[in-house]
Short mmCIF file of C-alpha atoms and ligand atoms in Angstrom, two decimals:
data_model
loop_
_atom_site.label_atom_id
_atom_site.label_comp_id
_atom_site.label_asym_id
_atom_site.label_seq_id
_atom_site.Cartn_x
_atom_site.Cartn_y
_atom_site.Cartn_z
CA MET A 16 100.65 148.65 -4.91
CA ALA A 17 99.75 150.24 -8.26
CA VAL A 18 96.18 150.38 -9.42
CA SER A 19 96.08 147.49 -11.89
CA ASP A 20 95.66 148.68 -15.48
CA HIS A 21 96.37 145.57 -17.53
CA VAL A 22 96.30 146.00 -21.27
CA ASP A 23 95.26 143.00 -23.34
CA LEU A 24 97.37 141.50 -26.11
CA ASN A 25 95.77 143.62 -28.83
CA GLN A 26 96.25 146.85 -26.91
CA PHE A 27 99.83 145.89 -26.14
CA MET A 28 100.56 145.19 -29.81
CA GLU A 29 98.88 148.42 -30.94
CA GLY A 30 101.24 150.26 -28.64
CA VAL A 31 104.30 148.40 -30.00
CA LYS A 32 103.23 149.27 -33.60
CA LYS A 33 102.69 152.93 -32.69
CA ARG A 34 106.03 153.31 -30.99
CA ASN A 35 107.92 151.56 -33.82
CA PRO A 36 106.43 152.84 -37.05
CA GLY A 37 107.40 150.93 -40.18
CA GLN A 38 109.49 148.40 -38.20
CA THR A 39 107.66 145.35 -39.46
CA GLU A 40 110.32 142.73 -38.53
CA PHE A 41 110.58 144.06 -35.01
CA VAL A 42 106.79 144.12 -34.53
CA GLN A 43 106.58 140.57 -35.91
CA ALA A 44 109.17 139.28 -33.46
CA VAL A 45 107.48 140.94 -30.48
CA GLN A 46 104.06 139.67 -31.54
CA GLU A 47 105.30 136.08 -31.78
CA VAL A 48 106.57 136.26 -28.19
CA ALA A 49 103.77 138.38 -26.75
CA GLN A 50 101.00 135.98 -27.57
CA ASP A 51 102.58 133.24 -25.45
CA ILE A 52 103.76 135.52 -22.68
CA PHE A 53 100.32 137.10 -22.20
CA GLU A 54 98.90 133.62 -21.62
CA PHE A 55 101.72 132.74 -19.22
CA ILE A 56 101.49 135.92 -17.08
CA ASP A 57 97.72 136.00 -17.02
CA ASP A 58 97.65 135.03 -13.34
CA LYS A 59 101.04 136.50 -12.42
CA GLU A 60 100.36 140.02 -11.18
CA GLU A 61 104.02 140.80 -10.44
CA TYR A 62 105.00 140.67 -14.12
CA HIS A 63 102.05 142.83 -15.13
CA GLU A 64 102.68 145.41 -12.41
CA ALA A 65 106.34 145.74 -13.29
CA GLN A 66 105.50 146.07 -17.07
CA ILE A 67 108.19 143.43 -17.76
CA LEU A 68 107.29 142.57 -21.34
CA ARG A 69 106.85 146.22 -22.34
CA ARG A 70 110.34 146.88 -20.90
CA ILE A 71 111.94 143.93 -22.76
CA ALA A 72 110.33 145.15 -25.98
CA GLU A 73 111.96 148.59 -25.54
CA PRO A 74 115.71 148.26 -26.25
CA ASP A 75 117.94 149.64 -23.52
CA ARG A 76 119.81 151.56 -26.22
CA VAL A 77 119.99 151.90 -30.04
CA VAL A 78 123.20 153.47 -31.31
CA SER A 79 123.24 154.56 -34.90
CA PHE A 80 126.31 155.97 -36.60
CA ARG A 81 127.85 156.93 -39.94
CA VAL A 82 130.53 154.70 -41.37
CA CYS A 83 132.72 156.32 -44.08
CA TRP A 84 135.28 154.31 -46.07
CA GLU A 85 137.24 154.56 -49.30
CA ASP A 86 136.80 151.96 -52.03
CA ASP A 87 139.61 150.71 -54.31
CA ASN A 88 138.76 153.39 -56.87
CA HIS A 89 139.18 156.12 -54.25
CA ASN A 90 135.44 156.83 -54.10
CA ILE A 91 134.20 157.81 -50.62
CA ARG A 92 131.38 155.55 -49.56
CA VAL A 93 128.94 156.21 -46.72
CA GLN A 94 127.09 153.43 -44.83
CA ARG A 95 125.04 153.38 -41.69
CA GLY A 96 126.09 151.26 -38.65
CA TRP A 97 124.06 150.28 -35.61
CA ARG A 98 124.36 148.51 -32.26
CA VAL A 99 121.14 147.59 -30.57
CA GLN A 100 121.56 146.76 -26.86
CA ASN A 101 118.25 145.20 -25.99
CA ASN A 102 118.54 143.88 -22.44
CA ASN A 103 121.40 143.12 -20.03
CA ALA A 104 119.50 141.81 -17.04
CA ILE A 105 121.28 138.48 -16.94
CA GLY A 106 124.70 139.33 -18.41
CA PRO A 107 126.58 141.67 -20.84
CA TYR A 108 124.81 142.32 -24.12
CA LYS A 109 125.77 139.60 -26.59
CA GLY A 110 124.78 139.03 -30.20
CA GLY A 111 126.21 139.07 -33.71
CA ILE A 112 127.03 141.76 -36.26
CA ARG A 113 125.41 141.52 -39.67
CA PHE A 114 126.67 143.09 -42.89
CA HIS A 115 124.04 142.85 -45.59
CA PRO A 116 122.17 145.39 -47.77
CA THR A 117 118.86 144.33 -46.14
CA VAL A 118 120.01 145.45 -42.67
CA THR A 119 117.79 148.14 -41.13
CA GLU A 120 117.15 149.28 -37.60
CA SER A 121 113.96 147.15 -37.55
CA VAL A 122 115.93 143.99 -38.56
CA LEU A 123 118.54 144.59 -35.86
CA LYS A 124 115.91 145.36 -33.24
CA PHE A 125 114.10 142.10 -33.99
CA LEU A 126 117.36 140.19 -33.85
CA ALA A 127 118.38 141.83 -30.51
CA PHE A 128 114.95 141.10 -29.05
CA GLU A 129 115.10 137.44 -30.12
CA GLN A 130 118.64 137.16 -28.85
CA THR A 131 117.52 138.17 -25.36
CA PHE A 132 115.32 135.06 -25.12
CA LYS A 133 117.78 132.79 -26.90
CA ASN A 134 120.68 133.77 -24.65
CA SER A 135 118.54 133.21 -21.59
CA LEU A 136 117.68 129.67 -22.83
CA THR A 137 121.35 128.72 -23.02
CA GLY A 138 121.63 128.98 -19.24
CA LEU A 139 124.74 131.15 -19.60
CA PRO A 140 124.96 134.75 -18.28
CA MET A 141 124.41 136.72 -21.47
CA GLY A 142 122.04 139.56 -22.28
CA GLY A 143 120.72 140.31 -25.77
CA GLY A 144 122.17 142.62 -28.47
CA LYS A 145 122.76 142.79 -32.21
CA GLY A 146 124.47 145.12 -34.61
CA GLY A 147 125.44 145.61 -38.18
CA SER A 148 125.41 147.71 -41.28
CA ASN A 149 123.79 147.86 -44.69
CA PHE A 150 127.35 147.40 -46.14
CA ASN A 151 127.44 144.61 -48.73
CA PRO A 152 130.67 142.59 -48.57
CA ARG A 153 129.68 140.75 -51.80
CA GLY A 154 132.16 141.57 -54.67
CA LYS A 155 134.38 143.75 -52.39
CA SER A 156 138.15 143.20 -52.22
CA ASP A 157 139.79 142.19 -48.96
CA SER A 158 141.21 145.66 -48.59
CA GLU A 159 137.78 147.24 -49.04
CA VAL A 160 136.33 144.92 -46.38
CA MET A 161 139.27 145.73 -44.10
CA ARG A 162 138.80 149.48 -44.46
CA PHE A 163 135.08 149.21 -43.86
CA CYS A 164 135.58 147.03 -40.78
CA GLN A 165 138.15 149.45 -39.35
CA SER A 166 135.90 152.42 -39.90
CA PHE A 167 132.92 150.55 -38.33
CA MET A 168 135.02 149.74 -35.26
CA ASN A 169 136.22 153.35 -34.93
CA GLU A 170 132.76 154.12 -33.60
CA LEU A 171 131.66 150.73 -32.21
CA PHE A 172 134.55 150.45 -29.77
CA ARG A 173 132.98 153.11 -27.48
CA HIS A 174 129.90 151.00 -26.90
CA ILE A 175 131.36 147.51 -26.32
CA GLY A 176 133.66 145.73 -23.85
CA PRO A 177 134.12 142.29 -22.26
CA ASP A 178 131.76 143.16 -19.40
CA THR A 179 129.49 145.51 -21.41
CA ASP A 180 128.70 144.10 -24.84
CA VAL A 181 130.43 141.32 -26.72
CA PRO A 182 129.53 141.13 -30.46
CA ALA A 183 130.08 138.14 -32.73
CA GLY A 184 129.61 137.26 -36.42
CA ASP A 185 126.36 136.82 -38.34
CA ILE A 186 125.41 137.04 -42.02
CA GLY A 187 128.32 138.62 -43.94
CA VAL A 188 130.56 138.61 -40.91
CA GLY A 189 132.85 135.64 -40.56
CA ALA A 190 136.48 135.03 -39.44
CA ARG A 191 137.88 137.61 -41.88
CA GLU A 192 135.65 140.44 -40.67
CA ILE A 193 135.98 139.53 -37.00
CA GLY A 194 139.79 139.58 -37.45
CA TYR A 195 139.78 143.08 -38.97
CA MET A 196 137.45 144.40 -36.28
CA PHE A 197 139.33 142.81 -33.40
CA GLY A 198 142.64 144.21 -34.76
CA GLN A 199 141.16 147.69 -34.93
CA TYR A 200 139.67 147.46 -31.39
CA LYS A 201 143.03 146.36 -30.02
CA ARG A 202 144.79 149.21 -31.84
CA ILE A 203 142.43 151.91 -30.62
CA THR A 204 142.18 150.76 -26.98
CA ASN A 205 145.63 149.20 -26.54
CA ARG A 206 143.85 146.32 -24.79
CA TRP A 207 143.74 142.61 -25.66
CA GLU A 208 140.50 141.40 -24.24
CA GLY A 209 137.65 139.09 -25.17
CA VAL A 210 135.52 141.80 -26.71
CA LEU A 211 134.42 139.83 -29.79
CA THR A 212 133.71 136.14 -30.19
CA GLY A 213 134.08 134.04 -33.30
CA LYS A 214 137.82 134.89 -33.32
CA ALA A 215 140.33 132.64 -35.00
CA LEU A 216 142.13 130.14 -32.83
CA GLU A 217 145.48 131.97 -32.98
CA TYR A 218 144.12 134.94 -31.05
CA GLY A 219 141.66 133.61 -28.50
CA GLY A 220 138.96 131.96 -30.57
CA SER A 221 137.25 128.80 -29.41
CA GLN A 222 137.26 125.39 -30.97
CA MET A 223 133.78 124.44 -32.25
CA ARG A 224 132.57 128.03 -32.68
CA PRO A 225 132.27 127.93 -36.47
CA GLU A 226 130.43 124.60 -36.26
CA ALA A 227 128.28 125.37 -33.20
CA THR A 228 125.15 126.90 -34.69
CA GLY A 229 124.68 124.34 -37.47
CA TYR A 230 125.62 121.37 -35.29
CA GLY A 231 123.45 122.65 -32.48
CA ALA A 232 120.44 122.94 -34.79
CA VAL A 233 120.89 119.29 -35.84
CA TYR A 234 121.18 118.24 -32.13
CA PHE A 235 117.94 120.05 -31.47
CA LEU A 236 116.27 118.40 -34.49
CA ARG A 237 117.47 114.98 -33.24
CA ASN A 238 116.17 115.77 -29.72
CA MET A 239 112.72 116.62 -31.18
CA LEU A 240 112.68 113.44 -33.28
CA GLN A 241 113.80 111.27 -30.39
CA HIS A 242 111.10 112.74 -28.18
CA ASN A 243 108.78 111.20 -30.79
CA ASP A 244 110.66 107.90 -30.99
CA GLU A 245 112.28 108.70 -34.28
CA ASP A 246 115.83 109.50 -35.41
CA ILE A 247 117.89 111.27 -38.13
CA GLU A 248 119.25 108.02 -39.61
CA GLY A 249 117.82 107.49 -43.13
CA LYS A 250 116.01 110.85 -43.25
CA ALA A 251 116.28 113.35 -46.16
CA ALA A 252 116.71 117.04 -45.45
CA LEU A 253 116.09 120.36 -47.27
CA ILE A 254 118.61 123.00 -46.17
CA SER A 255 118.53 126.61 -47.26
CA GLY A 256 121.61 128.88 -47.33
CA SER A 257 125.16 127.85 -48.03
CA GLY A 258 126.90 129.95 -45.37
CA ASN A 259 128.33 129.08 -42.03
CA VAL A 260 125.15 127.71 -40.42
CA ALA A 261 123.98 125.79 -43.52
CA VAL A 262 127.18 123.93 -44.28
CA HIS A 263 127.72 122.89 -40.69
CA ALA A 264 124.12 121.75 -40.32
CA ALA A 265 124.65 119.71 -43.53
CA GLU A 266 127.85 118.24 -42.04
CA LYS A 267 126.30 117.05 -38.76
CA PHE A 268 123.11 115.82 -40.46
CA THR A 269 125.18 113.69 -42.85
CA GLU A 270 127.38 112.37 -39.99
CA MET A 271 124.26 111.26 -38.15
CA GLY A 272 123.20 109.15 -41.14
CA GLY A 273 120.87 111.56 -42.96
CA LYS A 274 120.91 112.69 -46.56
CA VAL A 275 121.05 116.41 -47.45
CA LEU A 276 119.27 117.21 -50.74
CA THR A 277 119.55 120.99 -51.14
CA LEU A 278 121.65 124.12 -50.39
CA SER A 279 120.92 127.60 -51.67
CA ASP A 280 121.92 131.27 -51.77
CA SER A 281 119.99 134.41 -52.58
CA ASP A 282 120.23 133.60 -56.35
CA GLY A 283 118.95 130.05 -56.36
CA VAL A 284 118.97 126.48 -55.09
CA ILE A 285 120.89 123.29 -55.95
CA HIS A 286 119.12 119.93 -55.64
CA ASP A 287 121.33 116.84 -55.45
CA PRO A 288 119.27 113.59 -55.32
CA ASP A 289 122.46 111.61 -54.55
CA GLY A 290 122.94 113.60 -51.35
CA ILE A 291 125.41 116.29 -50.39
CA GLY A 292 127.88 114.13 -48.54
CA GLN A 293 131.02 115.13 -46.62
CA GLU A 294 133.31 115.49 -49.65
CA LYS A 295 130.81 117.71 -51.39
CA ILE A 296 130.33 119.76 -48.23
CA ASP A 297 134.11 120.27 -48.02
CA TRP A 298 134.02 121.48 -51.60
CA VAL A 299 131.18 123.94 -50.78
CA LYS A 300 133.14 125.26 -47.73
CA GLU A 301 136.10 126.06 -49.98
CA LEU A 302 133.78 127.59 -52.59
CA LYS A 303 132.02 129.83 -50.07
CA PHE A 304 134.65 130.68 -47.49
CA GLU A 305 137.87 130.80 -49.63
CA LYS A 306 136.83 131.46 -53.22
CA ARG A 307 133.70 133.39 -52.18
CA GLY A 308 131.81 131.78 -55.08
CA ARG A 309 128.14 131.15 -55.73
CA ILE A 310 126.15 127.96 -55.09
CA LYS A 311 125.23 127.48 -58.76
CA GLU A 312 128.89 126.39 -59.35
CA TYR A 313 127.99 123.18 -57.46
CA ALA A 314 125.83 121.94 -60.34
CA GLU A 315 128.71 122.53 -62.78
CA GLU A 316 130.99 120.48 -60.52
CA PHE A 317 128.80 117.52 -59.55
CA SER A 318 126.85 115.63 -62.19
CA GLY A 319 123.36 114.59 -61.12
CA ALA A 320 122.79 117.90 -59.31
CA GLU A 321 120.53 120.59 -60.74
CA TYR A 322 120.59 124.37 -60.21
CA HIS A 323 117.30 126.25 -60.13
CA GLU A 324 117.73 130.00 -60.51
CA GLY A 325 115.43 132.09 -58.32
CA ALA A 326 114.01 129.00 -56.58
CA GLU A 327 114.04 127.90 -52.93
CA PRO A 328 114.49 124.47 -51.40
CA TRP A 329 110.88 124.12 -50.20
CA ASP A 330 109.55 122.70 -53.49
CA PHE A 331 111.23 119.32 -53.04
CA GLU A 332 110.10 116.25 -51.13
CA ALA A 333 111.91 115.41 -47.91
CA ASP A 334 111.44 114.32 -44.28
CA VAL A 335 112.85 117.34 -42.48
CA ALA A 336 113.85 120.96 -43.20
CA LEU A 337 116.53 123.20 -41.76
CA PRO A 338 116.09 126.83 -42.90
CA CYS A 339 119.58 128.34 -42.47
CA ALA A 340 119.61 131.51 -44.64
CA THR A 341 117.63 134.50 -43.42
CA GLN A 342 114.42 135.88 -41.87
CA ASN A 343 111.01 135.31 -43.47
CA GLU A 344 112.18 132.78 -46.05
CA ILE A 345 109.16 130.53 -45.29
CA SER A 346 105.81 132.21 -45.75
CA GLU A 347 102.39 130.61 -45.32
CA ASP A 348 102.53 129.18 -48.89
CA GLU A 349 105.98 127.82 -48.46
CA ALA A 350 105.05 126.26 -45.08
CA ARG A 351 102.12 124.54 -46.89
CA LYS A 352 104.49 123.26 -49.58
CA LEU A 353 106.71 121.74 -46.88
CA VAL A 354 103.77 120.00 -45.22
CA ASP A 355 102.49 118.77 -48.63
CA ASN A 356 106.00 117.53 -49.55
CA GLY A 357 106.05 115.24 -46.49
CA VAL A 358 108.21 117.24 -44.12
CA LYS A 359 107.56 116.16 -40.54
CA ALA A 360 110.09 118.34 -38.60
CA VAL A 361 111.62 121.79 -39.04
CA ALA A 362 114.57 123.10 -36.98
CA GLU A 363 115.52 126.71 -37.66
CA GLY A 364 119.26 127.45 -38.08
CA ALA A 365 118.40 130.98 -39.17
CA ASN A 366 116.67 133.63 -37.08
CA MET A 367 112.91 133.95 -37.64
CA PRO A 368 112.94 132.30 -41.07
CA THR A 369 109.25 131.48 -40.77
CA THR A 370 106.53 134.18 -40.88
CA ILE A 371 103.76 134.17 -38.25
CA ASP A 372 101.32 132.67 -40.78
CA GLY A 373 103.88 130.02 -41.70
CA VAL A 374 104.20 129.04 -38.03
CA GLU A 375 100.40 128.70 -37.85
CA VAL A 376 100.55 126.21 -40.70
CA PHE A 377 103.22 124.12 -38.91
CA ARG A 378 101.24 124.20 -35.64
CA ASP A 379 97.96 123.16 -37.38
CA ALA A 380 99.75 120.27 -39.08
CA LYS A 381 101.32 119.31 -35.68
CA LEU A 382 104.74 119.40 -37.23
CA LEU A 383 107.73 119.20 -34.93
CA TYR A 384 108.83 122.81 -35.12
CA GLY A 385 111.92 124.09 -33.38
CA PRO A 386 112.07 127.93 -33.60
CA GLY A 387 115.42 129.64 -34.10
CA LYS A 388 115.63 131.06 -30.61
CA ALA A 389 115.90 127.49 -29.31
CA ALA A 390 117.27 125.52 -32.23
CA ASN A 391 120.10 127.88 -33.28
CA ALA A 392 121.23 128.80 -29.71
CA GLY A 393 124.28 126.54 -30.01
CA GLY A 394 126.29 129.35 -31.69
CA VAL A 395 125.86 131.88 -28.95
CA ALA A 396 126.32 129.15 -26.35
CA VAL A 397 129.80 128.40 -27.63
CA SER A 398 130.37 132.14 -27.86
CA GLY A 399 129.55 132.29 -24.16
CA LEU A 400 132.13 129.53 -23.61
CA GLU A 401 134.68 131.53 -25.69
CA MET A 402 134.10 134.46 -23.28
CA SER A 403 134.79 132.20 -20.30
CA GLN A 404 138.00 130.84 -21.92
CA ASN A 405 139.23 134.35 -22.70
CA ALA A 406 138.45 135.60 -19.18
CA ASP A 407 140.41 132.70 -17.66
CA ARG A 408 143.14 132.75 -20.33
CA ILE A 409 142.58 129.08 -21.13
CA SER A 410 141.42 127.06 -24.09
CA TRP A 411 139.31 123.93 -24.02
CA ASN A 412 139.69 121.14 -26.56
CA THR A 413 137.17 120.14 -29.22
CA GLU A 414 135.95 117.06 -27.40
CA LYS A 415 135.12 119.00 -24.24
CA LEU A 416 133.37 121.75 -26.16
CA ALA A 417 131.43 119.30 -28.36
CA THR A 418 130.13 117.60 -25.23
CA MET A 419 129.22 120.94 -23.63
CA LEU A 420 127.38 122.06 -26.81
CA GLU A 421 125.45 118.74 -27.00
CA ASP A 422 124.51 119.05 -23.30
CA ILE A 423 123.40 122.66 -23.63
CA MET A 424 121.19 121.82 -26.64
CA GLY A 425 119.74 118.90 -24.63
CA ASP A 426 118.97 121.25 -21.69
CA ILE A 427 117.31 123.76 -24.00
CA HIS A 428 115.17 120.95 -25.47
CA GLU A 429 114.14 119.89 -21.97
CA LYS A 430 113.16 123.40 -20.92
CA THR A 431 111.08 123.95 -24.08
CA VAL A 432 109.29 120.64 -23.56
CA GLU A 433 108.63 121.58 -19.90
CA TYR A 434 106.90 124.86 -20.83
CA GLY A 435 105.58 123.93 -24.27
CA THR A 436 103.83 120.59 -23.80
CA GLU A 437 100.15 120.84 -24.74
CA GLY A 438 98.60 117.34 -24.40
CA ASP A 439 100.43 115.07 -26.85
CA TYR A 440 101.94 118.00 -28.79
CA VAL A 441 105.01 120.04 -27.89
CA ASN A 442 104.56 123.69 -28.86
CA TYR A 443 108.29 124.50 -28.96
CA VAL A 444 107.60 128.21 -29.78
CA LYS A 445 105.65 128.63 -26.58
CA GLY A 446 108.13 126.56 -24.58
CA ALA A 447 111.06 128.67 -25.80
CA ASN A 448 109.27 131.99 -25.33
CA ILE A 449 108.16 131.20 -21.75
CA ALA A 450 111.40 129.57 -20.59
CA GLY A 451 113.50 132.41 -22.16
CA PHE A 452 111.24 135.11 -20.65
CA LYS A 453 111.06 133.77 -17.09
CA LYS A 454 114.75 134.02 -16.29
CA VAL A 455 115.11 137.51 -17.72
CA ALA A 456 111.86 138.66 -16.12
CA ASP A 457 112.76 137.35 -12.65
CA ALA A 458 116.15 139.13 -12.83
CA MET A 459 114.43 142.37 -13.85
CA LEU A 460 111.97 142.06 -10.92
CA ALA A 461 114.96 141.79 -8.56
CA PHE A 462 116.41 145.06 -9.86
CA GLY A 463 113.30 147.09 -9.20
CA VAL A 464 112.40 149.90 -11.61
CA VAL A 465 115.57 150.64 -13.65
P1 NDP B 30 126.40 133.55 -43.83
O1 NDP B 30 126.64 134.92 -44.29
O2 NDP B 30 127.57 132.68 -43.58
O3 NDP B 30 125.44 132.80 -44.86
C1 NDP B 30 124.15 133.29 -45.16
C2 NDP B 30 123.57 132.46 -46.24
O4 NDP B 30 122.19 132.79 -46.37
C3 NDP B 30 124.23 132.65 -47.57
O5 NDP B 30 124.10 131.47 -48.31
C4 NDP B 30 123.37 133.76 -48.18
O6 NDP B 30 123.34 133.80 -49.61
C5 NDP B 30 121.96 133.41 -47.69
N1 NDP B 30 121.16 134.59 -47.58
C6 NDP B 30 121.43 135.73 -46.89
N2 NDP B 30 120.46 136.64 -47.05
C7 NDP B 30 119.59 136.12 -47.87
C8 NDP B 30 118.37 136.52 -48.46
N3 NDP B 30 117.87 137.74 -48.20
N4 NDP B 30 117.71 135.67 -49.28
C9 NDP B 30 118.22 134.41 -49.54
N5 NDP B 30 119.34 133.91 -49.05
C10 NDP B 30 120.04 134.75 -48.22
O7 NDP B 30 125.50 133.70 -42.50
P2 NDP B 30 125.22 132.62 -41.36
O8 NDP B 30 125.24 131.24 -41.92
O9 NDP B 30 126.10 132.96 -40.23
O10 NDP B 30 123.73 133.01 -40.89
C11 NDP B 30 122.59 132.43 -41.46
C12 NDP B 30 121.39 132.61 -40.54
O11 NDP B 30 121.68 132.01 -39.27
C13 NDP B 30 121.03 134.08 -40.19
O12 NDP B 30 119.60 134.16 -40.04
C14 NDP B 30 121.74 134.31 -38.87
O13 NDP B 30 121.13 135.36 -38.13
C15 NDP B 30 121.51 132.93 -38.19
N6 NDP B 30 122.41 132.65 -37.15
C16 NDP B 30 123.75 132.61 -37.33
C17 NDP B 30 124.56 132.29 -36.28
C18 NDP B 30 126.00 132.12 -36.49
O14 NDP B 30 126.68 131.57 -35.57
N7 NDP B 30 126.62 132.47 -37.62
C19 NDP B 30 124.06 132.09 -34.92
C20 NDP B 30 122.63 132.07 -34.86
C21 NDP B 30 121.84 132.35 -35.92
P3 NDP B 30 124.05 135.06 -50.34
O15 NDP B 30 125.51 134.76 -50.33
O16 NDP B 30 123.44 135.04 -51.68
O17 NDP B 30 123.72 136.31 -49.55
#
């Protein structure tokens, strides 16, 4: 038995800051989890003694590599690529690849850390990882994107595998990029195996994967509302982003009888008081995924809608909000605006879209607040089901997968309520942190000091 030398939360966070200088996003993600976990493990000596949280907050491995590629004008371009393998206690590392100029090691470490808890919550055997590059696909030709993806995979292939680490898509990485990367992996290794998820249906992809994150976030929102004897029918929503998660959240919200008022991108927001119904959503899907256009074109196409350059959705009145763009898009001020504008529930399709101060505002206002690690877990859950289908060389139909997704989101909601209920309020952040932590921590205890 070790001599007990517990650090308190402040000492723990000081250590995290010292070991990760300048990595503000990573420190923020650890802090958000640590405050709940310290409370939970207060009387649980085994977790303290084994330094479990300290170990989860130290990635198993961070691989950083140079990615060279040639643009259409024959210029040689140099980018940086990473794969962060955070924790594989309960299954192979699993988590998306992000291509965006804002990608840094800190951003990927925060995402891989969050992913560890999220994957645990799904109940499926998946550890946490994340990867990406500061490459910006915006404005690049298909051949440029292909050459970049091939070059990225020329290094990444050494670090991944169906039982080791199974990446997927994220911001800037959709079906096109996954196709190029899978093709290159297959070419280098001469193996067809389920090493990436989010693949197209023709080569081992799963039905429901593109829809899963957005649909799952709306299921989670509905579960939170129903737990409070309310429903989506007749409610108005603010949605940020206009990518994969945002459009599918809009689709499911509309199907359940709600009205979507906004979508956005990094240039601005469109507000449509008539509602962004299914036909308009189909138009946005074509705009974003085929023509690779900008959301401001929506206001030129549909009369009644307005485009606000440089603005965000949080200025408008609504009943609920689904942030589905990126991290830290809701600060303390924006959280206040949401509360003042009548929003009663927030379900995060994006990862960590709310800052710690913003979360405090939601908690103080007793808003129903579903953090990303619970509310957007539907995507990785269906990725886990894609891995099972690939391993068994089978494919399940949409109905079966839709039911499985709905059930998994229901189970996650139940777990977060179990660990997050505080009197008459459900603290979903705490519920998700503790439920996600417990499974990973218990597996780590079983392995001893490794
Ligand atoms: P996409 O690339 O399909 O779409 C991202 C959207 O967010 C675009 O509209 C983009 O606008 C906007 N956006 C990106 N960065 C910024 C920024 N810095 N400021 C404002 N807007 C921005 O990505 P996804 O829809 O797949 O991902 C969105 C979020 O959901 C991310 O946080 C991701 O980690 C999370 N997520 C995604 C999952 C998935 O299955 N895809 C699973 C779980 C979580 P623009 O075109 O101008 O960049």
